[in-house]
Short mmCIF file of C-alpha atoms in Angstrom, two decimals:
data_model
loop_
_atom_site.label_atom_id
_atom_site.label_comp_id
_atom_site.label_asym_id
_atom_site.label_seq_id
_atom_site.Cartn_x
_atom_site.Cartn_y
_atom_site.Cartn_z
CA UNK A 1 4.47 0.61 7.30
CA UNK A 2 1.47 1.58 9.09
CA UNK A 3 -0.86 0.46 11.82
CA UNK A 4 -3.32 -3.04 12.87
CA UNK A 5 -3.61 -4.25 16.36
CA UNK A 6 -5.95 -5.99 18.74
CA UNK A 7 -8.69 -2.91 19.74
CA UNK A 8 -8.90 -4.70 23.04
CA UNK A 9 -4.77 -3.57 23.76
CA UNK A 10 -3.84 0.02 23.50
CA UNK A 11 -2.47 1.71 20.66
CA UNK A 12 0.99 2.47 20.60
CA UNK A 13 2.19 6.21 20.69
CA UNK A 14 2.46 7.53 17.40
CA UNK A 15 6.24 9.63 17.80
CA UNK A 16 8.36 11.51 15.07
CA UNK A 17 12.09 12.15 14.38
CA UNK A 18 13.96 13.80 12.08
CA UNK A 19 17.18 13.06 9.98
CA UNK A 20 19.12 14.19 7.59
CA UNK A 21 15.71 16.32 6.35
CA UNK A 22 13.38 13.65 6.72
CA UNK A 23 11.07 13.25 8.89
CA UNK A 24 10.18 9.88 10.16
CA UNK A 25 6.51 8.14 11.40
CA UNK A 26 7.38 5.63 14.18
CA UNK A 27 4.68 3.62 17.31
CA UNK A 28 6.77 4.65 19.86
CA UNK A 29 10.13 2.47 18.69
CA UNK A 30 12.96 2.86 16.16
CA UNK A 31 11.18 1.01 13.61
CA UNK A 32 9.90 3.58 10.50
CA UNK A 33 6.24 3.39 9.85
CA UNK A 34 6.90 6.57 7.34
CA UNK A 35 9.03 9.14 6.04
CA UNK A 36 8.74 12.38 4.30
CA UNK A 37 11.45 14.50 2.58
CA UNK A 38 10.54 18.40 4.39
CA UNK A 39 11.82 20.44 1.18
CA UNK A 40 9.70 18.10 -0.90
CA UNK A 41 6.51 16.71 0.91
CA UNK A 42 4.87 15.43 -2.02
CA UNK A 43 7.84 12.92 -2.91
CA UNK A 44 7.62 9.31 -2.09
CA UNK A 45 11.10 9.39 0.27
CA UNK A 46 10.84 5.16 0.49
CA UNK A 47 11.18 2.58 -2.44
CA UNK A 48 9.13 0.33 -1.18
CA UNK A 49 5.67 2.72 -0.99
CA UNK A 50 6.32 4.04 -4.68
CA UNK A 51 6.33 0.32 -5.51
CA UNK A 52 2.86 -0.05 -3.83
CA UNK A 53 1.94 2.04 -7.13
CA UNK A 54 2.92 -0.73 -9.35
CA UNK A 55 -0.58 -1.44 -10.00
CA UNK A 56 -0.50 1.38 -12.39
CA UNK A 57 1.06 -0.86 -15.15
CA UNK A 58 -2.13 -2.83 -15.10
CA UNK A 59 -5.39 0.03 -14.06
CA UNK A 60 -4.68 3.08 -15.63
CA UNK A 61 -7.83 4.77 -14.02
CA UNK A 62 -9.09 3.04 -10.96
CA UNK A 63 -13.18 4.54 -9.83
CA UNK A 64 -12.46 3.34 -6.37
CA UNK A 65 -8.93 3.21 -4.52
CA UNK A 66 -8.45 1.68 -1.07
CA UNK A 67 -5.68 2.05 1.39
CA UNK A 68 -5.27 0.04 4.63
CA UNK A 69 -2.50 1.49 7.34
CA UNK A 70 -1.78 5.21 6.61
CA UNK A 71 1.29 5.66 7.54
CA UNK A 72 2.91 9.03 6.82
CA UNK A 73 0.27 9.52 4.18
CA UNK A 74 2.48 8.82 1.21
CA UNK A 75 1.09 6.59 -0.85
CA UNK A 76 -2.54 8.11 -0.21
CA UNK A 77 -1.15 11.80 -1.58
CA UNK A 78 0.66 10.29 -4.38
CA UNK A 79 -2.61 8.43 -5.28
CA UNK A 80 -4.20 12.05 -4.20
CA UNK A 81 -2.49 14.19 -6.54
CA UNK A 82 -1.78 12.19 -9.72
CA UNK A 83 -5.37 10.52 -9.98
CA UNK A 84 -7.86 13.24 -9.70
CA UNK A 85 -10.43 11.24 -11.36
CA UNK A 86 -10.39 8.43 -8.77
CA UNK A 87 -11.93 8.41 -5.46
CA UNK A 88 -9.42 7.54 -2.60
CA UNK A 89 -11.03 5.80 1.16
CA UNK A 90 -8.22 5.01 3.76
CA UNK A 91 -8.85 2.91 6.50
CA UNK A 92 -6.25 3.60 9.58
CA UNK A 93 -7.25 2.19 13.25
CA UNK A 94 -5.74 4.59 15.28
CA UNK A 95 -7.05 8.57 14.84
CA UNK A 96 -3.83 9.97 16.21
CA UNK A 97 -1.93 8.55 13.24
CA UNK A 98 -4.61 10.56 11.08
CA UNK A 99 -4.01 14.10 13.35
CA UNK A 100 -0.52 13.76 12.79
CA UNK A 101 -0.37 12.91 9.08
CA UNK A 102 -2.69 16.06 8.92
CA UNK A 103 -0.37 18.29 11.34
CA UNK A 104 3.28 16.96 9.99
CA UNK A 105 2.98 14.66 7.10
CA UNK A 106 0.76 17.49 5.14
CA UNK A 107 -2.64 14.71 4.28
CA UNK A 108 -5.00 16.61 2.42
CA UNK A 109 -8.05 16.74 4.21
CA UNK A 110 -11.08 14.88 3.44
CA UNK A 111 -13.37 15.92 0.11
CA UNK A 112 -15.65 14.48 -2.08
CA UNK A 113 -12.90 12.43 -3.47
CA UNK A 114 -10.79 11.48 -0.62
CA UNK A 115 -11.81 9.86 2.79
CA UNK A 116 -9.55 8.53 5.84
CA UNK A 117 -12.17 6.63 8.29
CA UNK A 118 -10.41 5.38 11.47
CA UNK A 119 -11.83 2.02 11.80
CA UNK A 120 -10.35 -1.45 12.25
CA UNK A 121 -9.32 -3.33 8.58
CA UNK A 122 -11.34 -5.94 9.40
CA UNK A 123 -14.42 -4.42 9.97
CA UNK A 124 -14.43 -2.53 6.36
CA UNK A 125 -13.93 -5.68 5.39
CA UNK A 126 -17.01 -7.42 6.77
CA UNK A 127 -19.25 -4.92 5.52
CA UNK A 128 -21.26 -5.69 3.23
CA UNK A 129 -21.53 -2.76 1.59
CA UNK A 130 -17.56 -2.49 0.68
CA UNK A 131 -17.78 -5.98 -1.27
CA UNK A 132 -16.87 -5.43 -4.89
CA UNK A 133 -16.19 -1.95 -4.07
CA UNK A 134 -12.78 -1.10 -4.92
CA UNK A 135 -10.42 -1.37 -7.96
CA UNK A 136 -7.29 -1.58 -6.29
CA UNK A 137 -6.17 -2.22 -2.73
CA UNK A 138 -3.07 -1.24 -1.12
CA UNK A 139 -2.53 -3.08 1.99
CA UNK A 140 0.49 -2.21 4.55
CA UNK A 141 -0.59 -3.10 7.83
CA UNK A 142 1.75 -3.19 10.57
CA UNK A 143 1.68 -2.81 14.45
CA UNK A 144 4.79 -1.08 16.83
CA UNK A 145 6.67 -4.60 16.94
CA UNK A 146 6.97 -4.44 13.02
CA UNK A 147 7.47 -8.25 13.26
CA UNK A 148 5.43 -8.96 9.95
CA UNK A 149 1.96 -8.20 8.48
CA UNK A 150 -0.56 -8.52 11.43
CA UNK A 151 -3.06 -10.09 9.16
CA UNK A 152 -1.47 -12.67 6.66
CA UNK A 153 -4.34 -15.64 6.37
CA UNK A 154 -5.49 -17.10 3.84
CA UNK A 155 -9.20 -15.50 5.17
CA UNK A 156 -7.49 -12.03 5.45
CA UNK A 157 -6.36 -12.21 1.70
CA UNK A 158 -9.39 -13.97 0.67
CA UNK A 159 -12.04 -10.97 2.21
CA UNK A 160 -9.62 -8.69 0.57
CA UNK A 161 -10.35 -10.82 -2.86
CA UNK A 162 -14.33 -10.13 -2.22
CA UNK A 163 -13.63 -6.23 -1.89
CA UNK A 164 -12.01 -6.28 -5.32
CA UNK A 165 -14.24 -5.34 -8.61
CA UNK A 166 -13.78 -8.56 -11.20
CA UNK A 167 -10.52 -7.48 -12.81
CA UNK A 168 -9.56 -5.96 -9.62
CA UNK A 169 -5.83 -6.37 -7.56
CA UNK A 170 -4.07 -5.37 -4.56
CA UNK A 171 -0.59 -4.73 -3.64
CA UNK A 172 1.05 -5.60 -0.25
CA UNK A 173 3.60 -4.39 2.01
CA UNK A 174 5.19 -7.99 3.28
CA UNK A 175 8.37 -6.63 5.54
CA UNK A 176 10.14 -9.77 7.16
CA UNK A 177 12.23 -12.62 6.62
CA UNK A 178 12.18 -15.07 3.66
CA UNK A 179 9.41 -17.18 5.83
CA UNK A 180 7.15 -14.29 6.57
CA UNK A 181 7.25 -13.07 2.33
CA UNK A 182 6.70 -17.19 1.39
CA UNK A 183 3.90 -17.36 4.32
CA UNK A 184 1.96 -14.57 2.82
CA UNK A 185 2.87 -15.61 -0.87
CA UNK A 186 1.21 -19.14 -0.19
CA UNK A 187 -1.80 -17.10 1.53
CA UNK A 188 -2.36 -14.53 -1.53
CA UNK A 189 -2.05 -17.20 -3.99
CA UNK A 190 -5.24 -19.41 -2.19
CA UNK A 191 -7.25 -16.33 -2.32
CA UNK A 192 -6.15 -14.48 -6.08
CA UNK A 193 -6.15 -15.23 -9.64
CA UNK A 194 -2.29 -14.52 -9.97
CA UNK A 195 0.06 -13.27 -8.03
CA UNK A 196 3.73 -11.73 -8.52
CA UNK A 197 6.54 -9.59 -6.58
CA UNK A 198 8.77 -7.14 -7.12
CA UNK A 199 12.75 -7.52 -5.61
CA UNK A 200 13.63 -6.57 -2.31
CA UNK A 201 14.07 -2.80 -1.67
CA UNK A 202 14.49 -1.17 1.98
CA UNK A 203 15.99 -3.91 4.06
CA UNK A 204 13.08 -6.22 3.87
CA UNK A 205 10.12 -4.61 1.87
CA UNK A 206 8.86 -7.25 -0.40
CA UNK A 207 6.38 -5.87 -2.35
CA UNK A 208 3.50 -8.29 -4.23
CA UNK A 209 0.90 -7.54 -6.07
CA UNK A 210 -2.29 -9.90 -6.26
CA UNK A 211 -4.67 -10.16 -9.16
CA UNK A 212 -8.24 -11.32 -8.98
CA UNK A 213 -8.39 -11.93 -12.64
CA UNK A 214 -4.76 -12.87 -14.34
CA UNK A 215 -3.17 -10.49 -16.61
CA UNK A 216 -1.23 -10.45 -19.63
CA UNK A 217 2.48 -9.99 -19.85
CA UNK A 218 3.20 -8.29 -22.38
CA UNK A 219 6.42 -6.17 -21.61
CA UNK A 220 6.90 -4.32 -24.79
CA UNK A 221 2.94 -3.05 -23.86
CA UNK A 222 4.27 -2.95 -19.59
CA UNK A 223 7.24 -0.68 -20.43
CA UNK A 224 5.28 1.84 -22.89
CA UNK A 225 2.59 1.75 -19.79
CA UNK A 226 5.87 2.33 -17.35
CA UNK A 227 7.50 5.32 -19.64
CA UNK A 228 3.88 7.35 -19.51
CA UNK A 229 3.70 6.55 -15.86
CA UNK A 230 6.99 7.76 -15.35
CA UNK A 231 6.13 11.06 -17.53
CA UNK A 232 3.03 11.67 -15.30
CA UNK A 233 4.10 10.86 -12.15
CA UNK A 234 8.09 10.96 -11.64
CA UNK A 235 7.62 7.31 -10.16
CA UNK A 236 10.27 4.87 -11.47
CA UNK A 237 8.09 2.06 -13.39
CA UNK A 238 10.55 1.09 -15.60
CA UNK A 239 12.25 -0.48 -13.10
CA UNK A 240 8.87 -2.17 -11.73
CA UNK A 241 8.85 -3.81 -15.54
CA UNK A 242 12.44 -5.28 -14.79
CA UNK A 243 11.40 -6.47 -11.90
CA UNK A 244 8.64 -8.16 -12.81
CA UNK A 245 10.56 -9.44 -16.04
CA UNK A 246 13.20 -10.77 -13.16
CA UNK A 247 10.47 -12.89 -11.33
CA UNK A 248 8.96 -14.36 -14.60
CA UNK A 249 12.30 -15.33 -15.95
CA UNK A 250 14.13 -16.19 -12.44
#
């Protein structure tokens, strides 16, 4: 989980601990905003951030990829190292986050293929400029309380929608209870095309995954996707395809 709050409060420390050799992102409580295994820093240690890839069974080669709430950096160096044809902007509010992603989470820093801007969600949002930017959007924006997404509107999900390219999608973080995941269900589904999720993993990580333009389902075509995914990128799509096979069938 990573970072949103009001810019008129203060941000939260950004702490670390260690366990078991992995070390762990947190705002100053005992909630996880990250992990990283030391011996292997370029593994995705949590379930529910490798599912935030799932949108690889649908873009094979995204231009533009954009990441709200950085968290330990995970999901921006997996999208880092196995896309090198795709450009990569995060957007993370608070800059100490960023420092220590760079000084303990090893985030690659910025090139002429990968940005990290600390500035507010919203605000990339607003601009102009970022409207029909991106291909895919990974949203996982949390604050210390880790209570649920900080922005789950209809308006929130609906700017997201006008960042997206036509065929464009996002996938969301929704930790919480069973209101919180229908809450931002109902909210996704006012401002996107289609939209589906993948089966609990880590406590409460739901994981969903928005499309502005509906896609087909074809899982003999999702699973040959999943096995070259898998083959490229050690991630475990296969069992993305089940899941999604679960939610169409359940």
């Amino acid at each position: 989980m990573s970072e949103a709050v009001n810019p008129l409060n203060p941000l939260p420390p950004v702490t670390l601990s260690e366990e078991n050799g992995v070390r762990y992102l947190h705002f100053g409580t005992s909630w996880i905003q990250g992990a990283m295994r030391i011996d292997d820093p370029e593994a995705v240690e949590l379930e529910y951030v490798r599912q935030m890839m799932a949108w690889l069974l649908f873009i094979g080669q995204p231009q533009h990829i954009v990441q709200f709430g950085l968290g330990s950096g995970a999901l921006a160096k997996c999208c880092y190292r196995h896309l090198p044809e795709s450009r990569l902007t995060v957007v993370e509010l608070n800059p100490a986050v960023i420092d220590i992603c760079r000084a303990q989470f090893l985030l690659p820093p910025d090139d002429a293929r990968f940005a990290v801007k600390a500035q507010d969600a919203l605000a990339w949002l607003a601009d102009a400029a970022n409207h029909g930017s991106a291909d895919v959007l990974q949203v996982d924006l949390y604050d210390d309380k880790a209570e649920g997404p900080v922005f789950s509107s209809p308006e929130f999900y609906q700017a997201c929608a006008r960042c997206l390219t036509p065929r464009g999608m996002l996938t969301v973080n929704l930790y919480g209870d069973e209101e919180i995941h229908l809450e931002n269900i109902a909210a996704l589904t006012e401002a996107f095309d289609a939209v589906v999720w993948l089966p609990l993993v880590d406590e409460e990580n739901l994981v969903a995954l928005a499309f502005k333009d509906s896609p087909s389902m074809d899982f003999a075509e999702l699973r040959a996707r999943a096995l070259a995914i898998r083959q490229q990128t050690g991630l475990e799509a296969d069992k993305w395809v089940d899941g999604l096979q679960q939610w169409m069938y359940c």
